[in-house]
Amino acid sequence: MRDIHLVPVSYFPSENLEFPMISSLQTITPNQLFYVRNHFEYPPIDINTWNLSIEDSVDRSIKFTYSDLINMNKVTLSATLECAGNKRSLFERKAQGNQFMLGAISNAIWGGVRLKDVLEQAGVSLSGTEIVFEGLDYGQRNDMEEHVFFERSLPVAKAFHPDTILAYEMNGEPLSIKHGFPIRLIVPGWYAVASVKWLHRIRVVEQPFKGPFQSIDYVILKKTNDYKHALPLSPVLVNSTIASPTEEQEMAAGTNVIEGYAWAGEHSVTKVEISTDGGNLWSEANLLDPDVPYSWRRWSFSWNPQNSGPYTIMSKATNDHGDVQPLKAEWNVKGYQNNSIHAVNVHVITSNLVNSILN
Amino acid sequence: MRDIHLVPVSYFPSENLEFPMISSLQTITPNQLFYVRNHFEYPPIDINTWNLSIEDSVDRSIKFTYSDLINMNKVTLSATLECAGNKRSLFERKAQGNQFMLGAISNAIWGGVRLKDVLEQAGVSLSGTEIVFEGLDYGQRNDMEEHVFFERSLPVAKAFHPDTILAYEMNGEPLSIKHGFPIRLIVPGWYAVASVKWLHRIRVVEQPFKGPFQSIDYVILKKTNDYKHALPLSPVLVNSTIASPTEEQEMAAGTNVIEGYAWAGEHSVTKVEISTDGGNLWSEANLLDPDVPYSWRRWSFSWNPQNSGPYTIMSKATNDHGDVQPLKAEWNVKGYQNNSIHAVNVHVITSNLVNSILN
């Protein structure tokens, strides 16, 4: 009976939909609830003419068809993808761009081939420093006259990591158009902008790549237009989210369950702590999932407030490197990498007062 | 291809879904995008046993079946329904309850019978002062031990107004379960809490009705728990919303369209003014719809910024009574009736800067 579906953030010029972070927890996000983040319209795909072109630094190229790829050695891998703009709307000072709340993150099992296997099979000379990945999605940006394709680069080392894959399956189903059919690059532990959808071209370059999605967007700017000091995104930071209760929720006194997710990109989440008094006292939550590389872990915490009034609930994750979520992540112009301790204000209600009003 | 659907606000303990205020404007909200606001689970309805019981102040009662009602004189009426908590999340000081953004409002054509026709046909003695409407939805509140039904009252004058109807159709289709099948009371121009869904019982009372949804919720509290000075909701206040652009959106320099809705409850919207400089200068928007009683009017405004930078766009509606939206609506504990001038911060972008970075 419930109408559980994605949360629209924007439809124009491109469709952007969040995972509904208010539903009950699931480790694997069902495909129809996996968040969607686009820069342009969905590209038309003809699988009969589609191929993946791999070009080396001296412009030799080789092409793979869809069946070439699915006939290679298959790997599967669990990975949480998080948009770099997840929780942008939670910055106190507003930041430019889609106002993502808590749900620009989801977790799936990806099936495909190792990128390194494809690159090695292509036999192209990999003398370059970076590898550029081009999707078939393209269009006009607000800040450029000409149309551009969506392109992103990786350092050679990350591209050749055995866990970097070309995925054609998502949770056991063929990748859908909305998630990058026929092939999506999956770069585990990195913000999801690196995981290029509708991949059709891979090229080795000698110089650091400067495309608009590499050097204008998805950079950390401390001041407006200060591109001279722009920093690249880091790998995904340690983070956690309280999925229930939600902001300003009213709760009955007595036993309540606080629950949510924690993740740490290339690292492992080792601990999630909860405060119900605005950050004074902290207690450990129960981690409900095993430690699976690149994958979020559900957690829960039992809380038994007796007194009515406002409470601030907070969650704070720690990774195996000892990194802990900061109280306030550093603001940046484009609102990326918000891993502030998550705080939710709630109201606990007892029946005494109401009885006196109604009777 | 776009996945245009309702925006979930909460699923537990009850389902609450907003109209996606980011899609292109439509005067009549399609049924599947009409916002949903529940207090309890959806009640089970058996239309073969359902009836509407009308009880007078001396406990005489008469029952109407579904076919009794649909065989009476039918009226249709356009009416915008707005939740009293619409725009709650826009209060700077957070207020308790579901954090509705802009979309706890929708507009439909309702088909049904006049409530006064039913009351007169029932022939019950209407000596009371209020009429109480009970829905079949019930459950436990956080603040009460016993289960309660959803109940609301109207003054006799509003109940006998010829535009107050018992609706069994919504935009030409039978009312769906989510919207109150078989019968929803429609009280045009009042906040939608008055428009009781799954109606099954109407009773005349001599004393002002005090149910929890009349005297605990849906009252204006200036201070926490200060129920002694609680005020009832007013009829729907004059209000407007900018549907496009959205908060923190990036826009290209040149011609852009600003568009949205304005409404005024029992009054008419006579004017919508737009400011693109944070409230200094105001210009009139074009009203795109005729003035239909109880119904919102779409408006649009053409804007042609040349210079890059941040801009604050505002919309301000005026009604035929001369009431104008305030810059800041008065905060109240439960976050009702937010009709502040709507402000949206955007960023205008030119191509000069980007060219210098990329080239």
XYZ file of C-alpha atoms in Angstrom:
718
model
C 0.000 0.000 0.000
C 2.883 2.391 0.704
C 4.125 4.354 -2.258
C 7.850 3.864 -1.632
C 9.888 5.362 -4.426
C 12.723 7.713 -5.277
C 12.671 11.306 -4.053
C 12.789 13.835 -6.900
C 15.360 16.600 -6.425
C 15.179 18.104 -9.913
C 13.728 17.125 -13.287
C 15.107 19.917 -15.488
C 17.510 20.197 -17.156
C 18.294 16.639 -15.978
C 16.594 14.100 -13.741
C 17.999 13.726 -10.232
C 16.358 11.422 -7.714
C 17.369 10.497 -4.178
C 17.101 7.209 -2.354
C 14.258 7.629 0.219
C 16.380 7.712 3.354
C 13.223 7.495 5.472
C 12.271 3.917 4.697
C 13.315 0.864 6.687
C 16.930 -0.136 6.262
C 18.166 -2.529 3.603
C 21.817 -3.366 2.997
C 21.320 -3.812 -0.738
C 19.326 -0.995 -2.310
C 16.675 -2.378 -4.678
C 17.385 -1.171 -8.215
C 14.198 0.887 -8.399
C 15.221 2.805 -5.253
C 18.880 3.349 -6.214
C 19.530 7.087 -6.438
C 19.853 8.693 -9.866
C 22.170 11.604 -10.617
C 22.436 12.944 -14.160
C 24.180 15.870 -15.778
C 22.329 15.682 -19.090
C 19.420 13.899 -20.741
C 19.518 10.118 -20.901
C 21.444 9.231 -24.083
C 19.837 6.994 -26.708
C 21.633 3.629 -26.814
C 21.592 1.119 -29.679
C 23.295 -1.991 -28.325
C 23.835 -3.311 -31.872
C 26.049 -0.380 -32.822
C 27.416 0.457 -29.361
C 31.032 -0.395 -28.646
C 33.731 0.550 -26.203
C 36.715 2.206 -27.840
C 40.088 2.081 -26.068
C 42.726 4.512 -27.314
C 46.319 4.698 -26.182
C 48.554 7.709 -25.918
C 49.700 7.388 -29.537
C 46.128 7.093 -30.798
C 46.070 3.389 -31.551
C 42.617 2.094 -30.698
C 40.740 -1.145 -30.254
C 37.003 -1.671 -29.924
C 35.080 -4.071 -27.666
C 31.480 -5.048 -28.359
C 28.981 -5.775 -25.586
C 29.372 -9.533 -26.155
C 33.169 -9.233 -26.126
C 32.854 -7.845 -22.619
C 30.257 -10.215 -21.201
C 32.280 -13.168 -22.472
C 35.321 -12.131 -20.449
C 36.033 -13.256 -16.883
C 33.179 -11.979 -14.674
C 33.624 -10.481 -11.203
C 31.034 -9.239 -8.716
C 31.615 -6.684 -6.042
C 29.501 -4.847 -3.463
C 30.004 -1.082 -3.528
C 28.200 1.889 -2.071
C 28.046 4.833 -4.451
C 27.752 8.290 -2.907
C 27.332 11.511 -4.844
C 29.917 14.103 -3.823
C 26.961 16.461 -3.266
C 25.150 14.138 -0.857
C 23.989 16.156 2.194
C 24.710 19.425 0.381
C 21.478 20.863 1.789
C 22.758 20.212 5.326
C 25.524 22.794 5.070
C 24.385 25.725 7.217
C 25.719 28.174 4.638
C 23.946 27.113 1.450
C 26.056 25.833 -1.425
C 25.402 25.943 -5.169
C 23.739 23.054 -6.968
C 21.068 20.421 -6.435
C 19.983 20.495 -2.816
C 20.550 16.835 -2.049
C 19.425 15.781 1.384
C 20.439 12.425 2.848
C 19.706 10.074 -0.035
C 22.274 10.712 -2.783
C 23.776 7.377 -1.767
C 22.863 3.727 -2.388
C 24.491 0.308 -2.284
C 24.460 -2.466 -4.914
C 26.219 -5.607 -6.071
C 27.924 -4.842 -9.363
C 28.738 -7.530 -11.911
C 31.161 -6.986 -14.762
C 34.774 -7.268 -15.878
C 37.910 -5.857 -14.363
C 38.951 -2.677 -16.167
C 42.593 -3.869 -15.991
C 41.658 -7.091 -17.831
C 40.123 -5.042 -20.639
C 43.043 -2.624 -20.794
C 45.537 -5.495 -20.837
C 43.559 -7.381 -23.456
C 43.453 -4.207 -25.535
C 47.235 -4.331 -25.391
C 47.455 -0.630 -25.868
C 50.584 1.023 -24.610
C 49.821 2.556 -21.242
C 52.589 5.053 -21.031
C 50.303 7.899 -19.958
C 49.593 9.341 -16.550
C 45.812 9.380 -16.556
C 42.977 7.528 -18.231
C 39.935 9.459 -19.430
C 36.471 7.918 -19.466
C 33.768 9.334 -21.713
C 30.047 8.670 -21.368
C 27.514 8.987 -24.149
C 25.611 11.619 -22.188
C 26.196 15.105 -23.486
C 24.579 18.507 -23.707
C 24.902 22.162 -22.890
C 26.239 23.492 -19.614
C 25.152 26.879 -18.260
C 28.733 28.083 -18.461
C 29.845 26.935 -21.932
C 28.715 27.730 -25.459
C 29.498 24.362 -27.053
C 27.930 21.022 -26.151
C 30.153 18.660 -24.173
C 30.235 14.962 -23.339
C 30.511 13.843 -19.734
C 34.166 12.938 -19.164
C 36.204 12.111 -16.082
C 39.756 10.826 -15.550
C 41.462 8.422 -13.141
C 45.134 8.038 -12.258
C 46.578 4.908 -13.897
C 47.031 3.221 -10.515
C 43.317 3.436 -9.610
C 42.298 2.398 -13.116
C 44.445 -0.753 -12.833
C 43.217 -1.588 -9.323
C 41.576 -5.046 -9.504
C 38.388 -3.701 -7.884
C 37.806 -1.056 -10.552
C 35.334 -2.683 -12.908
C 33.247 -2.168 -16.018
C 29.823 -3.180 -14.750
C 27.037 -4.556 -16.903
C 24.962 -5.947 -14.022
C 23.403 -4.297 -10.986
C 22.031 -6.599 -8.286
C 21.938 -9.479 -10.738
C 19.977 -7.618 -13.412
C 21.353 -6.082 -16.594
C 22.205 -2.463 -15.937
C 19.206 -0.254 -16.778
C 19.386 2.839 -18.975
C 18.968 5.041 -15.898
C 22.074 3.509 -14.349
C 24.351 3.504 -17.396
C 23.407 0.665 -19.762
C 25.287 -0.998 -21.346
C 28.439 -0.316 -19.275
C 29.115 1.763 -16.181
C 32.596 2.250 -14.798
C 32.548 1.438 -11.070
C 35.310 3.045 -9.002
C 34.738 1.688 -5.475
C 35.484 4.023 -2.600
C 35.509 7.162 -4.748
C 32.690 9.684 -5.001
C 30.320 8.402 -7.652
C 31.118 11.082 -10.217
C 34.110 8.858 -11.082
C 31.803 5.951 -11.951
C 31.026 7.112 -15.494
C 27.748 5.821 -16.975
C 27.008 4.946 -20.624
C 30.748 4.456 -21.086
C 31.821 4.316 -24.735
C 35.391 5.593 -24.887
C 38.537 5.178 -22.789
C 41.693 7.047 -23.689
C 45.149 7.314 -22.190
C 46.480 10.857 -21.838
C 49.934 12.226 -21.072
C 48.795 15.403 -19.332
C 46.409 15.800 -16.398
C 42.909 15.916 -17.867
C 41.032 19.232 -17.710
C 37.374 18.821 -18.623
C 34.577 20.884 -17.077
C 33.455 17.979 -14.850
C 37.061 17.578 -13.663
C 38.224 21.162 -13.223
C 35.074 23.334 -12.892
C 32.695 20.991 -11.117
C 33.696 18.360 -8.575
C 36.498 20.445 -7.152
C 36.732 21.859 -3.656
C 36.548 25.654 -3.889
C 36.976 27.578 -0.665
C 36.036 30.866 -2.320
C 33.805 31.726 -5.292
C 35.697 31.456 -8.591
C 39.013 30.790 -6.843
C 39.903 28.016 -9.277
C 43.617 28.695 -8.798
C 43.358 27.001 -5.393
C 40.820 24.351 -6.355
C 41.457 20.916 -4.836
C 40.310 17.623 -6.314
C 37.746 15.545 -4.429
C 39.234 13.109 -1.930
C 38.132 9.465 -1.809
C 34.834 9.053 0.065
C 35.137 10.341 3.654
C 33.972 8.481 6.745
C 30.308 9.305 7.219
C 27.024 8.197 8.769
C 23.340 9.032 8.491
C 20.439 8.663 10.878
C 17.601 7.260 8.759
C 15.109 7.124 11.624
C 13.897 9.207 13.386
C 13.682 12.126 10.972
C 14.103 15.849 11.576
C 11.501 17.352 13.961
C 9.767 13.996 14.389
C 7.469 13.549 17.370
C 8.141 10.348 19.339
C 6.355 8.728 22.242
C 8.276 8.384 25.512
C 9.545 4.829 26.039
C 11.554 2.500 23.851
C 12.478 3.819 20.412
C 14.946 2.522 17.850
C 17.435 4.895 16.239
C 18.881 3.455 13.033
C 20.898 4.350 9.999
C 23.922 3.681 7.802
C 27.669 4.299 8.074
C 30.303 4.104 5.335
C 33.951 4.962 4.800
C 34.831 4.635 1.096
C 38.074 2.712 0.666
C 38.264 2.197 4.438
C 36.197 0.140 6.872
C 33.723 1.512 9.381
C 34.887 0.255 12.760
C 32.532 2.087 15.096
C 29.346 4.150 15.137
C 28.538 6.216 18.207
C 25.225 7.821 19.096
C 24.489 10.798 21.286
C 20.971 11.683 22.390
C 21.945 14.815 24.304
C 23.373 16.954 21.530
C 26.908 15.550 21.580
C 27.748 15.416 25.268
C 27.586 11.671 25.960
C 28.217 9.024 23.283
C 27.387 5.309 23.243
C 28.214 2.666 20.661
C 25.518 1.547 18.244
C 25.185 -2.063 17.084
C 26.614 -2.667 13.621
C 24.070 -4.868 11.843
C 26.119 -5.793 8.763
C 29.531 -7.441 8.484
C 32.454 -5.347 7.249
C 32.250 -5.679 3.448
C 34.821 -3.604 1.531
C 33.445 -0.412 -0.058
C 29.974 -1.042 1.418
C 27.901 0.760 3.981
C 26.951 -0.916 7.250
C 23.552 -0.596 8.878
C 23.512 0.218 12.581
C 20.878 0.540 15.282
C 20.632 1.914 18.783
C 17.902 1.455 21.372
C 16.801 4.599 23.173
C 14.399 4.871 26.067
C 13.587 8.520 26.872
C 11.181 9.123 29.769
C 10.827 12.893 29.777
C 9.019 15.028 27.246
C 10.894 17.758 25.438
C 13.295 18.393 22.583
C 16.305 16.128 22.041
C 19.173 16.273 19.549
C 20.270 12.848 18.320
C 23.666 12.548 16.632
C 25.598 9.790 14.853
C 29.373 9.673 14.429
C 31.347 6.999 12.573
C 35.030 6.077 12.861
C 37.073 4.234 10.227
C 39.948 1.747 10.540
C 42.392 4.576 9.937
C 41.163 6.382 13.056
C 39.366 9.092 11.093
C 36.222 10.361 12.808
C 33.429 12.495 11.377
C 33.924 16.180 12.240
C 31.261 18.160 14.071
C 31.126 20.513 11.066
C 32.621 19.560 7.704
C 34.393 22.433 5.978
C 32.015 24.460 3.814
C 32.972 24.811 0.159
C 31.396 26.779 -2.679
C 29.968 23.773 -4.512
C 28.924 21.889 -1.404
C 30.867 18.639 -1.713
C 32.017 16.017 0.794
C 29.683 16.939 3.661
C 30.542 14.374 6.329
C 29.536 16.402 9.373
C 28.279 14.404 12.330
C 24.600 13.908 11.515
C 22.233 15.641 13.931
C 18.459 15.169 14.065
C 16.184 17.192 16.344
C 13.180 15.344 17.732
C 10.434 15.903 20.285
C 9.549 13.325 22.903
C 5.937 13.466 23.981
C 4.231 12.042 27.044
C 0.494 11.645 27.568
C 0.163 13.661 30.798
C -0.154 17.056 29.205
C -2.642 15.997 26.584
C -4.909 14.364 29.120
C -5.087 17.636 31.017
C -6.098 19.561 27.883
C -8.708 17.152 26.605
C -10.349 16.307 29.932
C 11.436 8.685 -19.487
C 11.284 11.038 -16.504
C 10.273 9.431 -13.261
C 7.818 12.132 -12.133
C 6.083 11.136 -8.957
C 5.199 12.191 -5.436
C 7.931 13.247 -3.009
C 8.004 11.091 0.124
C 8.179 13.062 3.377
C 7.570 10.194 5.779
C 6.377 6.612 5.561
C 6.092 5.729 9.254
C 3.911 5.799 11.228
C 1.836 7.120 8.305
C 2.498 7.835 4.638
C 2.988 11.492 3.688
C 3.870 12.483 0.143
C 4.296 15.911 -1.436
C 3.380 17.130 -4.876
C 6.694 17.529 -6.798
C 6.780 21.335 -6.905
C 9.733 21.170 -9.346
C 7.863 19.872 -12.385
C 6.303 22.006 -15.089
C 3.135 23.778 -14.049
C -0.327 22.301 -14.418
C -3.504 23.946 -13.172
C -5.182 20.635 -12.398
C -2.933 18.266 -10.471
C -3.081 14.745 -11.944
C -4.487 12.343 -9.336
C -1.259 10.354 -9.095
C 0.670 13.566 -8.212
C -1.869 14.966 -5.731
C -0.206 15.278 -2.338
C -1.050 12.753 0.367
C -1.220 13.595 4.057
C -2.229 10.940 6.559
C -2.405 10.743 10.313
C -2.823 6.972 10.541
C -2.713 3.872 8.365
C -5.086 3.696 5.418
C -8.353 2.242 6.769
C -9.839 -0.904 5.194
C -13.048 -0.015 3.355
C -15.840 -2.420 2.370
C -18.179 -0.414 0.165
C -20.958 -2.997 0.658
C -21.122 -2.374 4.377
C -19.953 1.251 4.413
C -22.490 3.943 5.131
C -22.588 7.540 6.244
C -24.316 8.022 9.556
C -25.802 11.446 10.377
C -26.712 12.058 14.012
C -28.417 15.104 15.417
C -27.973 16.724 18.788
C -30.599 14.491 20.363
C -29.012 11.328 18.932
C -31.512 10.623 16.190
C -29.616 9.223 13.263
C -30.078 8.365 9.608
C -27.764 6.394 7.331
C -26.892 7.013 3.674
C -25.409 4.310 1.480
C -22.905 5.040 -1.287
C -25.614 4.724 -3.930
C -27.977 6.984 -1.950
C -25.306 9.691 -2.263
C -24.322 9.238 -5.888
C -28.000 9.304 -6.870
C -28.476 12.765 -5.358
C -27.943 16.034 -7.252
C -24.287 16.170 -8.347
C -22.094 19.258 -8.217
C -18.483 19.766 -9.336
C -16.118 22.350 -7.985
C -12.453 23.235 -8.424
C -10.584 23.588 -5.138
C -6.960 23.782 -4.117
C -6.214 21.855 -0.937
C -3.270 23.017 1.145
C -1.984 21.299 4.250
C -1.684 23.721 7.169
C 1.922 22.483 7.499
C 2.871 23.289 3.898
C 6.235 25.131 3.859
C 6.856 24.184 7.497
C 10.492 23.435 6.632
C 10.908 27.023 5.404
C 10.488 28.527 8.875
C 13.965 29.652 9.909
C 13.330 28.433 13.426
C 12.416 24.779 12.934
C 8.932 23.683 13.938
C 7.682 20.297 15.102
C 6.237 17.771 12.667
C 6.678 16.541 9.117
C 9.125 18.825 7.340
C 6.941 19.688 4.368
C 8.653 21.760 1.740
C 6.654 23.448 -1.031
C 4.408 20.634 -2.193
C 1.838 19.943 0.525
C -0.661 21.556 -1.847
C -2.509 20.423 -4.981
C -5.548 21.371 -7.021
C -8.369 19.165 -8.302
C -11.943 19.181 -9.595
C -14.124 17.548 -6.988
C -17.430 15.901 -7.834
C -20.050 15.038 -5.238
C -23.099 16.250 -3.385
C -23.641 19.365 -1.329
C -23.283 18.628 2.380
C -26.307 20.869 3.042
C -28.453 18.747 0.687
C -27.532 15.642 2.654
C -28.098 17.313 6.004
C -31.467 18.662 4.878
C -32.486 15.327 3.418
C -31.496 13.682 6.671
C -33.993 16.041 8.282
C -32.130 15.924 11.548
C -32.679 18.832 13.872
C -29.710 21.146 13.498
C -29.977 23.000 16.735
C -26.285 22.580 17.571
C -23.370 24.942 17.133
C -20.860 22.699 15.411
C -20.868 19.642 13.225
C -18.272 16.918 13.816
C -16.917 14.782 10.971
C -15.330 11.419 11.702
C -13.109 9.493 9.312
C -12.542 5.743 9.408
C -8.811 6.286 9.930
C -7.738 5.693 13.494
C -4.764 4.653 15.568
C -2.439 5.590 18.363
C -1.014 9.073 18.852
C 2.337 9.616 20.561
C 0.598 11.612 23.261
C -2.435 9.445 24.135
C -2.859 5.973 25.572
C -6.100 5.046 23.788
C -6.638 4.731 20.047
C -8.580 7.582 18.448
C -10.436 8.211 15.206
C -9.591 11.233 13.088
C -12.272 13.827 13.846
C -12.685 17.497 12.985
C -15.532 19.981 13.411
C -16.966 22.866 11.371
C -19.219 25.736 12.447
C -22.779 25.189 11.201
C -22.503 28.136 8.779
C -19.526 26.674 6.917
C -21.077 23.201 6.889
C -24.237 24.621 5.249
C -22.288 26.701 2.703
C -23.335 25.494 -0.777
C -19.665 24.938 -1.762
C -18.973 22.519 1.082
C -19.396 19.111 -0.501
C -19.179 15.393 0.081
C -16.897 14.371 -2.793
C -16.890 10.938 -4.397
C -14.997 12.006 -7.539
C -11.578 13.598 -8.051
C -10.784 14.896 -11.536
C -13.563 12.755 -12.997
C -12.415 9.511 -11.420
C -13.892 7.788 -8.371
C -12.004 8.924 -5.298
C -9.107 6.535 -4.598
C -8.412 4.953 -1.208
C -5.424 7.263 -0.763
C -7.656 10.297 -1.125
C -10.576 9.191 1.031
C -12.730 6.641 -0.820
C -15.659 6.440 -0.714
C -16.387 9.978 0.538
C -14.189 12.933 1.403
C -15.564 16.117 2.891
C -14.271 19.063 0.849
C -14.175 22.414 2.656
C -12.955 24.884 0.009
C -10.734 27.721 1.174
C -9.896 26.089 4.507
C -6.673 24.277 5.330
C -7.078 20.721 4.165
C -7.224 19.191 7.644
C -10.911 20.198 7.556
C -11.512 18.057 4.469
C -11.973 14.766 6.333
C -11.239 11.598 4.315
C -12.963 8.193 4.610
C -15.923 10.026 6.128
C -18.403 7.707 7.864
C -20.070 9.713 10.592
C -21.432 13.254 10.943
C -22.827 14.461 14.243
C -24.267 17.716 15.531
C -22.890 18.885 18.868
C -23.989 21.602 21.283
C -20.553 22.421 22.674
C -17.370 23.374 20.815
C -15.683 20.131 19.831
C -12.420 19.240 21.561
C -10.659 16.340 19.859
C -6.896 15.989 19.687
C -6.839 17.037 16.001
C -8.894 20.110 16.901
C -7.345 21.262 20.167
C -3.834 19.725 20.349
C -2.806 19.670 16.686
C -3.850 22.237 14.099
C -3.809 25.106 16.563
C -1.497 28.103 16.528
C 0.755 27.900 19.594
C 3.119 30.797 20.148
C 4.923 29.000 22.984
C 5.516 25.326 23.717
C 2.575 23.788 25.601
C 0.812 27.131 25.952
C -2.549 25.625 25.045
C -4.363 28.204 27.130
C -3.616 30.752 24.392
C -3.973 28.404 21.434
C -5.734 29.917 18.416
C -7.611 27.955 15.761
C -6.274 27.896 12.200
C -7.535 30.730 10.007
C -8.914 30.065 6.518
C -6.107 29.622 3.958
C -3.890 32.726 3.816
C -2.777 34.489 0.631
C 0.352 32.728 -0.567
C 2.575 32.000 -3.577
C 5.359 29.615 -4.495
C 8.175 29.813 -7.028
C 8.231 26.384 -8.681
C 11.117 27.211 -11.013
C 13.973 27.968 -10.554
C 14.713 25.972 -7.404
C 16.925 26.808 -4.444
C 20.630 27.224 -5.325
C 19.975 26.450 -8.983
C 22.601 27.488 -11.512
C 21.171 29.374 -14.496
C 22.729 30.625 -17.703
C 22.806 34.392 -18.287
C 20.107 35.485 -20.756
C 16.381 34.840 -20.866
C 14.959 32.654 -18.116
C 11.382 32.018 -17.067
C 10.401 32.249 -13.415
C 7.116 30.498 -12.730
C 4.904 29.261 -9.964
C 1.509 29.258 -8.289
C -0.482 31.702 -6.151
C -3.596 31.048 -4.076
C -5.755 32.797 -1.502
C -8.231 30.329 0.021
C -11.719 31.837 0.143
C -10.395 34.978 -1.577
C -9.125 35.661 -5.105
C -5.511 36.258 -6.060
C -5.460 39.649 -7.785
C -1.731 40.195 -8.261
C 1.601 38.393 -8.083
C 4.782 40.451 -7.918
C 8.322 39.244 -8.496
C 11.591 40.657 -7.243
C 14.954 39.471 -8.577
C 17.049 41.675 -6.303
C 16.094 40.344 -2.899
C 12.955 42.433 -2.405
C 14.010 45.910 -3.485
C 12.229 46.265 -6.836
C 9.016 44.423 -7.682
C 7.336 43.788 -11.050
C 4.033 42.129 -11.845
C 4.025 38.553 -13.104
C 1.566 37.334 -15.730
C -1.337 35.375 -14.293
C -1.790 32.382 -16.582
C -5.109 31.080 -15.255
C -8.459 32.817 -14.883
C -9.724 33.602 -11.402
C -11.553 30.414 -10.368
C -12.915 30.453 -6.803
C -10.848 28.441 -4.270
C -8.242 27.568 -6.941
C -4.613 28.443 -7.394
C -3.469 30.477 -10.387
C -0.292 29.783 -12.310
C 1.928 32.787 -13.012
C 5.111 33.390 -14.979
C 7.720 36.117 -15.284
C 10.436 36.569 -17.872
C 13.861 37.449 -16.494
C 16.949 38.369 -18.464
C 20.017 38.630 -16.217
C 23.300 39.554 -17.918
C 25.771 39.459 -15.042
C 27.048 36.409 -13.239
C 26.599 36.138 -9.497
C 24.072 35.263 -6.821
C 20.492 36.556 -7.038
C 17.536 36.254 -4.674
C 14.214 35.812 -6.464
C 11.006 36.454 -4.519
C 7.287 36.085 -5.173
C 4.522 37.980 -3.371
C 0.781 37.571 -3.914
C -2.049 39.962 -3.062
C -5.714 38.993 -2.618
C -8.939 40.884 -3.407
C -9.170 41.920 0.227
C -5.843 43.758 -0.040
C -3.963 41.183 2.045
C -0.336 40.749 0.974
C 2.102 38.005 1.924
C 4.361 39.083 4.798
C 8.140 39.038 4.478
C 8.225 36.610 7.422
C 5.120 34.767 8.586
C 4.847 34.495 12.346
C 6.609 31.396 13.673
C 4.495 29.022 15.754
C 5.385 25.874 17.660
C 3.687 23.471 15.257
C 4.717 25.294 12.091
C 1.350 26.109 10.498
C 0.221 28.744 7.993
C 3.625 29.697 6.612
C 2.776 32.274 3.962
C 6.061 34.197 3.995
C 7.080 35.786 0.701
C 8.827 32.931 -1.090
C 12.545 33.528 -1.686
C 14.799 31.376 -3.870
C 18.557 31.924 -4.143
C 20.089 31.210 -7.537
C 23.409 31.649 -9.299
C 23.679 33.167 -12.756
C 26.636 31.886 -14.722
C 28.327 33.313 -17.808
C 30.779 31.506 -20.064
C 33.702 33.966 -19.769
C 35.171 32.591 -16.591
C 34.961 28.968 -17.637
C 36.662 29.621 -20.934
C 39.596 31.140 -19.091
C 39.951 28.076 -16.871
C 39.656 25.422 -19.535
C 41.765 27.102 -22.220
